[in-house]
PDB file of C-alpha atoms (C1' of nucleotides) in Angstrom:
ATOM      1  CA  MET A  27     -94.421 -54.395-164.731  1.00  0.00           C
ATOM      2  CA  ASP A  28     -92.886 -55.739-167.894  1.00  0.00           C
ATOM      3  CA  SER A  29     -94.656 -54.206-170.828  1.00  0.00           C
ATOM      4  CA  GLY A  30     -93.589 -57.105-173.033  1.00  0.00           C
ATOM      5  CA  LYS A  31     -92.017 -54.666-175.449  1.00  0.00           C
ATOM      6  CA  PRO A  32     -88.368 -55.325-176.292  1.00  0.00           C
ATOM      7  CA  SER A  33     -86.127 -52.627-174.852  1.00  0.00           C
ATOM      8  CA  LYS A  34     -83.697 -50.806-177.102  1.00  0.00           C
ATOM      9  CA  VAL A  35     -80.303 -51.746-175.708  1.00  0.00           C
ATOM     10  CA  GLN A  36     -78.228 -50.689-178.694  1.00  0.00           C
ATOM     11  CA  LYS A  37     -76.820 -47.178-178.614  1.00  0.00           C
ATOM     12  CA  PHE A  38     -77.978 -44.835-181.343  1.00  0.00           C
ATOM     13  CA  THR A  39     -74.968 -44.167-183.529  1.00  0.00           C
ATOM     14  CA  GLY A  40     -76.733 -42.106-186.153  1.00  0.00           C
ATOM     15  CA  HIS A  41     -78.156 -42.815-189.575  1.00  0.00           C
ATOM     16  CA  TRP A  42     -76.129 -45.195-191.732  1.00  0.00           C
ATOM     17  CA  SER A  43     -75.353 -42.423-194.199  1.00  0.00           C
ATOM     18  CA  GLN A  44     -73.331 -40.671-191.468  1.00  0.00           C
ATOM     19  CA  GLY A  45     -71.154 -43.744-190.892  1.00  0.00           C
ATOM     20  CA  LEU A  46     -67.972 -42.204-192.303  1.00  0.00           C
ATOM     21  CA  LEU A  47     -67.811 -39.682-189.478  1.00  0.00           C
ATOM     22  CA  THR A  48     -67.746 -42.567-187.002  1.00  0.00           C
ATOM     23  CA  SER A  49     -65.142 -44.418-189.068  1.00  0.00           C
ATOM     24  CA  MET A  50     -62.868 -41.348-189.123  1.00  0.00           C
ATOM     25  CA  ASP A  51     -62.466 -41.731-185.353  1.00  0.00           C
ATOM     26  CA  ASP A  52     -62.086 -45.513-185.402  1.00  0.00           C
ATOM     27  CA  PRO A  53     -58.433 -46.381-184.678  1.00  0.00           C
ATOM     28  CA  GLU A  54     -59.043 -49.781-186.303  1.00  0.00           C
ATOM     29  CA  LEU A  55     -59.703 -48.079-189.636  1.00  0.00           C
ATOM     30  CA  VAL A  56     -57.516 -44.954-189.630  1.00  0.00           C
ATOM     31  CA  VAL A  57     -54.231 -45.540-191.434  1.00  0.00           C
ATOM     32  CA  LYS A  58     -52.958 -41.977-191.735  1.00  0.00           C
ATOM     33  CA  SER A  59     -53.861 -38.408-190.969  1.00  0.00           C
ATOM     34  CA  ASP A  60     -52.478 -34.882-191.089  1.00  0.00           C
ATOM     35  CA  ASP A  61     -53.834 -31.456-190.219  1.00  0.00           C
ATOM     36  CA  ARG A  62     -56.240 -31.413-193.174  1.00  0.00           C
ATOM     37  CA  ALA A  63     -57.401 -34.984-193.777  1.00  0.00           C
ATOM     38  CA  VAL A  64     -57.754 -38.554-192.536  1.00  0.00           C
ATOM     39  CA  ILE A  65     -57.229 -41.745-194.534  1.00  0.00           C
ATOM     40  CA  ILE A  66     -59.212 -44.816-193.517  1.00  0.00           C
ATOM     41  CA  LYS A  67     -59.520 -48.327-194.830  1.00  0.00           C
ATOM     42  CA  ASP A  68     -62.918 -48.830-196.431  1.00  0.00           C
ATOM     43  CA  LYS A  69     -64.924 -50.957-193.999  1.00  0.00           C
ATOM     44  CA  TYR A  70     -66.122 -53.128-196.914  1.00  0.00           C
ATOM     45  CA  PRO A  71     -63.156 -52.989-199.350  1.00  0.00           C
ATOM     46  CA  LYS A  72     -64.085 -53.672-202.964  1.00  0.00           C
ATOM     47  CA  ALA A  73     -60.506 -54.623-203.960  1.00  0.00           C
ATOM     48  CA  LYS A  74     -57.250 -55.829-202.372  1.00  0.00           C
ATOM     49  CA  HIS A  75     -56.570 -52.203-201.373  1.00  0.00           C
ATOM     50  CA  HIS A  76     -59.353 -49.693-200.874  1.00  0.00           C
ATOM     51  CA  PHE A  77     -58.815 -46.450-198.971  1.00  0.00           C
ATOM     52  CA  LEU A  78     -60.953 -43.396-198.357  1.00  0.00           C
ATOM     53  CA  VAL A  79     -59.458 -39.942-197.894  1.00  0.00           C
ATOM     54  CA  LEU A  80     -61.676 -37.584-195.909  1.00  0.00           C
ATOM     55  CA  PRO A  81     -61.064 -33.885-195.314  1.00  0.00           C
ATOM     56  CA  LYS A  82     -61.325 -32.816-191.669  1.00  0.00           C
ATOM     57  CA  GLU A  83     -63.231 -29.762-192.815  1.00  0.00           C
ATOM     58  CA  THR A  84     -66.978 -30.411-192.958  1.00  0.00           C
ATOM     59  CA  LEU A  85     -67.800 -30.944-196.628  1.00  0.00           C
ATOM     60  CA  PRO A  86     -70.869 -33.152-197.173  1.00  0.00           C
ATOM     61  CA  ASN A  87     -70.353 -33.767-200.906  1.00  0.00           C
ATOM     62  CA  LEU A  88     -68.970 -32.547-204.214  1.00  0.00           C
ATOM     63  CA  LYS A  89     -71.760 -29.993-204.431  1.00  0.00           C
ATOM     64  CA  SER A  90     -70.410 -28.169-201.364  1.00  0.00           C
ATOM     65  CA  LEU A  91     -67.053 -27.514-203.034  1.00  0.00           C
ATOM     66  CA  LYS A  92     -66.038 -23.912-203.651  1.00  0.00           C
ATOM     67  CA  PRO A  93     -63.176 -22.544-205.803  1.00  0.00           C
ATOM     68  CA  GLU A  94     -61.006 -22.216-202.699  1.00  0.00           C
ATOM     69  CA  HIS A  95     -61.110 -26.008-202.224  1.00  0.00           C
ATOM     70  CA  VAL A  96     -58.955 -26.770-205.286  1.00  0.00           C
ATOM     71  CA  ASP A  97     -55.854 -26.848-203.106  1.00  0.00           C
ATOM     72  CA  LEU A  98     -57.542 -29.193-200.625  1.00  0.00           C
ATOM     73  CA  LEU A  99     -58.584 -31.646-203.375  1.00  0.00           C
ATOM     74  CA  GLU A 100     -55.037 -31.642-204.717  1.00  0.00           C
ATOM     75  CA  HIS A 101     -53.810 -32.347-201.209  1.00  0.00           C
ATOM     76  CA  LEU A 102     -56.232 -35.275-200.766  1.00  0.00           C
ATOM     77  CA  GLU A 103     -55.039 -36.888-203.990  1.00  0.00           C
ATOM     78  CA  LYS A 104     -51.387 -36.298-203.119  1.00  0.00           C
ATOM     79  CA  MET A 105     -51.929 -37.910-199.698  1.00  0.00           C
ATOM     80  CA  ALA A 106     -53.623 -40.912-201.272  1.00  0.00           C
ATOM     81  CA  ARG A 107     -50.884 -41.386-203.865  1.00  0.00           C
ATOM     82  CA  HIS A 108     -48.222 -41.149-201.180  1.00  0.00           C
ATOM     83  CA  LEU A 109     -49.949 -43.751-199.021  1.00  0.00           C
ATOM     84  CA  VAL A 110     -50.291 -46.107-201.977  1.00  0.00           C
ATOM     85  CA  ASP A 111     -46.606 -45.583-202.871  1.00  0.00           C
ATOM     86  CA  THR A 112     -45.662 -46.709-199.386  1.00  0.00           C
ATOM     87  CA  THR A 113     -48.220 -49.535-199.261  1.00  0.00           C
ATOM     88  CA  ASP A 114     -48.242 -51.397-202.570  1.00  0.00           C
ATOM     89  CA  LYS A 115     -46.291 -50.173-205.588  1.00  0.00           C
ATOM     90  CA  THR A 116     -47.060 -53.297-207.618  1.00  0.00           C
ATOM     91  CA  LEU A 117     -50.778 -52.825-208.285  1.00  0.00           C
ATOM     92  CA  LYS A 118     -52.571 -50.311-210.497  1.00  0.00           C
ATOM     93  CA  PHE A 119     -54.836 -47.891-208.658  1.00  0.00           C
ATOM     94  CA  ARG A 120     -57.473 -45.317-209.494  1.00  0.00           C
ATOM     95  CA  TYR A 121     -58.184 -42.196-207.464  1.00  0.00           C
ATOM     96  CA  GLY A 122     -61.637 -40.710-207.703  1.00  0.00           C
ATOM     97  CA  TYR A 123     -65.080 -39.851-206.435  1.00  0.00           C
ATOM     98  CA  HIS A 124     -68.510 -41.359-206.866  1.00  0.00           C
ATOM     99  CA  ALA A 125     -70.729 -38.949-208.781  1.00  0.00           C
ATOM    100  CA  VAL A 126     -73.678 -39.703-206.454  1.00  0.00           C
ATOM    101  CA  PRO A 127     -72.342 -41.227-203.237  1.00  0.00           C
ATOM    102  CA  SER A 128     -74.576 -42.920-200.646  1.00  0.00           C
ATOM    103  CA  MET A 129     -72.521 -41.880-197.647  1.00  0.00           C
ATOM    104  CA  SER A 130     -72.314 -38.307-196.478  1.00  0.00           C
ATOM    105  CA  HIS A 131     -68.944 -36.548-196.061  1.00  0.00           C
ATOM    106  CA  LEU A 132     -66.736 -35.963-199.092  1.00  0.00           C
ATOM    107  CA  HIS A 133     -64.475 -38.971-199.667  1.00  0.00           C
ATOM    108  CA  LEU A 134     -61.819 -39.719-202.253  1.00  0.00           C
ATOM    109  CA  HIS A 135     -61.517 -43.414-203.138  1.00  0.00           C
ATOM    110  CA  ALA A 136     -58.071 -44.908-203.726  1.00  0.00           C
ATOM    111  CA  ILE A 137     -58.741 -48.400-205.025  1.00  0.00           C
ATOM    112  CA  SER A 138     -56.557 -51.069-206.623  1.00  0.00           C
ATOM    113  CA  GLN A 139     -57.864 -52.270-209.950  1.00  0.00           C
ATOM    114  CA  ASP A 140     -57.954 -56.009-209.206  1.00  0.00           C
ATOM    115  CA  PHE A 141     -61.429 -55.728-207.623  1.00  0.00           C
ATOM    116  CA  ASP A 142     -60.589 -58.972-205.872  1.00  0.00           C
ATOM    117  CA  SER A 143     -62.706 -58.876-202.732  1.00  0.00           C
ATOM    118  CA  PRO A 144     -65.566 -60.814-201.145  1.00  0.00           C
ATOM    119  CA  CYS A 145     -67.235 -57.465-200.369  1.00  0.00           C
ATOM    120  CA  LEU A 146     -67.679 -56.769-204.076  1.00  0.00           C
ATOM    121  CA  LYS A 147     -71.032 -58.423-204.653  1.00  0.00           C
ATOM    122  CA  THR A 148     -73.505 -56.419-206.702  1.00  0.00           C
ATOM    123  CA  LYS A 149     -73.909 -54.803-210.106  1.00  0.00           C
ATOM    124  CA  LYS A 150     -74.192 -51.483-208.333  1.00  0.00           C
ATOM    125  CA  HIS A 151     -70.811 -52.033-206.654  1.00  0.00           C
ATOM    126  CA  TRP A 152     -69.236 -52.918-209.973  1.00  0.00           C
ATOM    127  CA  ASN A 153     -70.687 -50.069-212.023  1.00  0.00           C
ATOM    128  CA  SER A 154     -69.917 -47.503-209.331  1.00  0.00           C
ATOM    129  CA  PHE A 155     -66.196 -48.139-209.811  1.00  0.00           C
ATOM    130  CA  THR A 156     -65.988 -48.986-213.496  1.00  0.00           C
ATOM    131  CA  THR A 157     -68.373 -46.622-215.307  1.00  0.00           C
ATOM    132  CA  GLU A 158     -68.271 -42.819-215.562  1.00  0.00           C
ATOM    133  CA  TYR A 159     -70.051 -42.896-212.203  1.00  0.00           C
ATOM    134  CA  PHE A 160     -66.478 -43.084-210.890  1.00  0.00           C
ATOM    135  CA  VAL A 161     -64.950 -39.689-211.623  1.00  0.00           C
ATOM    136  CA  ASP A 162     -61.168 -39.392-211.532  1.00  0.00           C
ATOM    137  CA  SER A 163     -59.842 -36.975-208.935  1.00  0.00           C
ATOM    138  CA  LYS A 164     -58.021 -35.081-211.674  1.00  0.00           C
ATOM    139  CA  ASP A 165     -61.288 -34.519-213.557  1.00  0.00           C
ATOM    140  CA  VAL A 166     -63.069 -33.247-210.446  1.00  0.00           C
ATOM    141  CA  ILE A 167     -60.219 -30.810-209.802  1.00  0.00           C
ATOM    142  CA  GLU A 168     -60.262 -29.629-213.419  1.00  0.00           C
ATOM    143  CA  ARG A 169     -64.009 -29.123-213.259  1.00  0.00           C
ATOM    144  CA  LEU A 170     -63.768 -27.120-210.056  1.00  0.00           C
ATOM    145  CA  LYS A 171     -60.978 -24.958-211.547  1.00  0.00           C
ATOM    146  CA  LYS A 172     -62.962 -24.354-214.714  1.00  0.00           C
ATOM    147  CA  HIS A 173     -66.492 -23.877-213.382  1.00  0.00           C
ATOM    148  CA  GLY A 174     -65.961 -22.987-209.724  1.00  0.00           C
ATOM    149  CA  LYS A 175     -68.265 -25.842-208.742  1.00  0.00           C
ATOM    150  CA  VAL A 176     -68.744 -29.582-209.205  1.00  0.00           C
ATOM    151  CA  GLU A 177     -72.154 -31.036-209.866  1.00  0.00           C
ATOM    152  CA  TYR A 178     -73.294 -34.267-211.492  1.00  0.00           C
ATOM    153  CA  ASP A 179     -76.758 -35.154-212.761  1.00  0.00           C
ATOM    154  CA  ILE A 180     -78.331 -37.557-210.246  1.00  0.00           C
ATOM    155  CA  LYS A 181     -80.704 -39.257-212.667  1.00  0.00           C
ATOM    156  CA  GLU A 182     -78.122 -39.698-215.397  1.00  0.00           C
ATOM    157  CA  ASN A 183     -75.499 -41.081-213.030  1.00  0.00           C
ATOM    158  CA  THR A 184     -77.857 -43.327-211.080  1.00  0.00           C
ATOM    159  CA  ALA A 185     -78.848 -44.896-214.397  1.00  0.00           C
ATOM    160  CA  LEU A 186     -75.202 -45.893-214.996  1.00  0.00           C
ATOM    161  CA  LEU A 187     -75.444 -48.258-212.026  1.00  0.00           C
ATOM    162  CA  ASN A 188     -77.849 -50.409-214.032  1.00  0.00           C
ATOM    163  CA  ASN A 189     -75.495 -50.777-217.004  1.00  0.00           C
ATOM    164  CA  ASP A 190     -74.892 -54.300-218.281  1.00  0.00           C
ATOM    165  CA  LEU A 191     -71.877 -55.945-216.694  1.00  0.00           C
ATOM    166  CA  ARG A 192     -68.637 -55.484-218.622  1.00  0.00           C
ATOM    167  CA  CYS A 193     -65.021 -56.253-217.842  1.00  0.00           C
ATOM    168  CA  HIS A 194     -63.211 -52.992-217.021  1.00  0.00           C
ATOM    169  CA  VAL A 195     -60.088 -54.160-218.862  1.00  0.00           C
ATOM    170  CA  CYS A 196     -61.249 -55.804-222.111  1.00  0.00           C
ATOM    171  CA  GLY A 197     -64.874 -54.695-222.167  1.00  0.00           C
ATOM    172  CA  SER A 198     -66.261 -58.204-222.604  1.00  0.00           C
ATOM    173  CA  ALA A 199     -69.889 -58.688-221.526  1.00  0.00           C
ATOM    174  CA  GLN A 200     -70.512 -60.878-218.479  1.00  0.00           C
ATOM    175  CA  LYS A 201     -73.809 -62.593-217.712  1.00  0.00           C
ATOM    176  CA  ASN A 202     -73.778 -62.104-213.946  1.00  0.00           C
ATOM    177  CA  MET A 203     -71.598 -61.174-210.986  1.00  0.00           C
ATOM    178  CA  PRO A 204     -70.093 -64.608-210.332  1.00  0.00           C
ATOM    179  CA  ALA A 205     -69.130 -64.867-214.027  1.00  0.00           C
ATOM    180  CA  LEU A 206     -67.643 -61.369-213.947  1.00  0.00           C
ATOM    181  CA  LYS A 207     -65.640 -62.113-210.812  1.00  0.00           C
ATOM    182  CA  THR A 208     -64.217 -65.231-212.421  1.00  0.00           C
ATOM    183  CA  HIS A 209     -63.446 -63.437-215.686  1.00  0.00           C
ATOM    184  CA  ILE A 210     -61.534 -60.500-214.195  1.00  0.00           C
ATOM    185  CA  LYS A 211     -59.040 -62.927-212.649  1.00  0.00           C
ATOM    186  CA  CYS A 212     -57.620 -63.526-216.153  1.00  0.00           C
ATOM    187  CA  HIS A 213     -56.145 -60.023-216.328  1.00  0.00           C
ATOM    188  CA  SER A 214     -53.053 -58.607-214.655  1.00  0.00           C
ATOM    189  CA  TYR A 215     -53.384 -55.545-212.464  1.00  0.00           C
ATOM    190  CA  LYS A 216     -49.681 -55.004-211.985  1.00  0.00           C
ATOM    191  CA  VAL A 217     -48.199 -51.658-212.948  1.00  0.00           C
ATOM    192  CA  GLU A 218     -46.167 -51.779-216.177  1.00  0.00           C
ATOM    193  CA  SER A 219     -42.461 -51.528-215.558  1.00  0.00           C
TER     194      SER A 219
ATOM    195  C1'  DG B   8     -73.721 -47.935-197.203  1.00  0.00           C
ATOM    196  C1'  DT B   9     -75.321 -53.251-195.784  1.00  0.00           C
ATOM    197  C1'  DT B  10     -78.481 -57.093-194.578  1.00  0.00           C
ATOM    198  C1'  DC B  11     -82.087 -59.989-195.590  1.00  0.00           C
ATOM    199  C1'  DT B  12     -84.882 -62.676-198.421  1.00  0.00           C
ATOM    200  C1'  DA B  13     -88.744 -63.360-202.035  1.00  0.00           C
ATOM    201  C1'  DG B  14     -89.146 -64.722-206.306  1.00  0.00           C
ATOM    202  C1'  DA B  15     -87.034 -64.506-210.899  1.00  0.00           C
ATOM    203  C1'  DA B  16     -83.817 -66.902-213.679  1.00  0.00           C
ATOM    204  C1'  DC B  17     -81.600 -70.847-214.670  1.00  0.00           C
TER     205       DC B  17
ATOM    206  C1'  DG C  17     -83.877 -77.572-206.820  1.00  0.00           C
ATOM    207  C1'  DT C  18     -80.301 -74.101-206.714  1.00  0.00           C
ATOM    208  C1'  DT C  19     -78.333 -69.673-207.978  1.00  0.00           C
ATOM    209  C1'  DC C  20     -78.731 -64.979-208.362  1.00  0.00           C
ATOM    210  C1'  DT C  21     -80.672 -60.429-208.189  1.00  0.00           C
ATOM    211  C1'  DA C  22     -83.390 -56.575-206.607  1.00  0.00           C
ATOM    212  C1'  DG C  23     -85.982 -54.005-203.280  1.00  0.00           C
ATOM    213  C1'  DA C  24     -87.449 -52.972-198.332  1.00  0.00           C
ATOM    214  C1'  DA C  25     -85.619 -51.627-194.119  1.00  0.00           C
ATOM    215  C1'  DC C  26     -90.289 -47.388-189.592  1.00  0.00           C
TER     216       DC C  26
END
DNA sequence: GTTCTAGAAC
DNA sequence: GTTCTAGAAC
């Protein structure tokens, strides 16, 4: 007899925080790969171009990095820069990591600085790419070289996500997200020639 | 990480 | 009344 309970028809694909592992195998998202890493398009890009570079080696986060991973991190950044060079040379990009990422599996962001995307919606989105919460790849590598590990204070960095909204170019205060999104259109994100 | 939506802010 | 943000999601 029918119990009246709805049956679970959807396949269990894991917790949302493990989503990057699924995306790494999604041919729709993968744009490049070599023996050490895979580059995918961010499923919810926060700018005109937004890529994620993921090592094939299992590394959950920055905290799992050891001194021997310096070479790998340099490789990830090099791969990202090469992809960007062959994708869009006209826009400025930043290459870096979130200090306290939501998704598991180490991922380097390569993101164009226009932040022109319908997926960019919240203060948290904004501050995660425009405050010190976004740590340049070069700084992470330097830190690993110097200290043999990379660790960021969770409380301190999470607090940055609640910072007041400011333009990442001119620093002007913006009252809300729609105002910010309108304002940032007044700047150019082209590389200087 | 996103979606949804209640209620704050305007 | 509409826009916008913030917090739950079993």
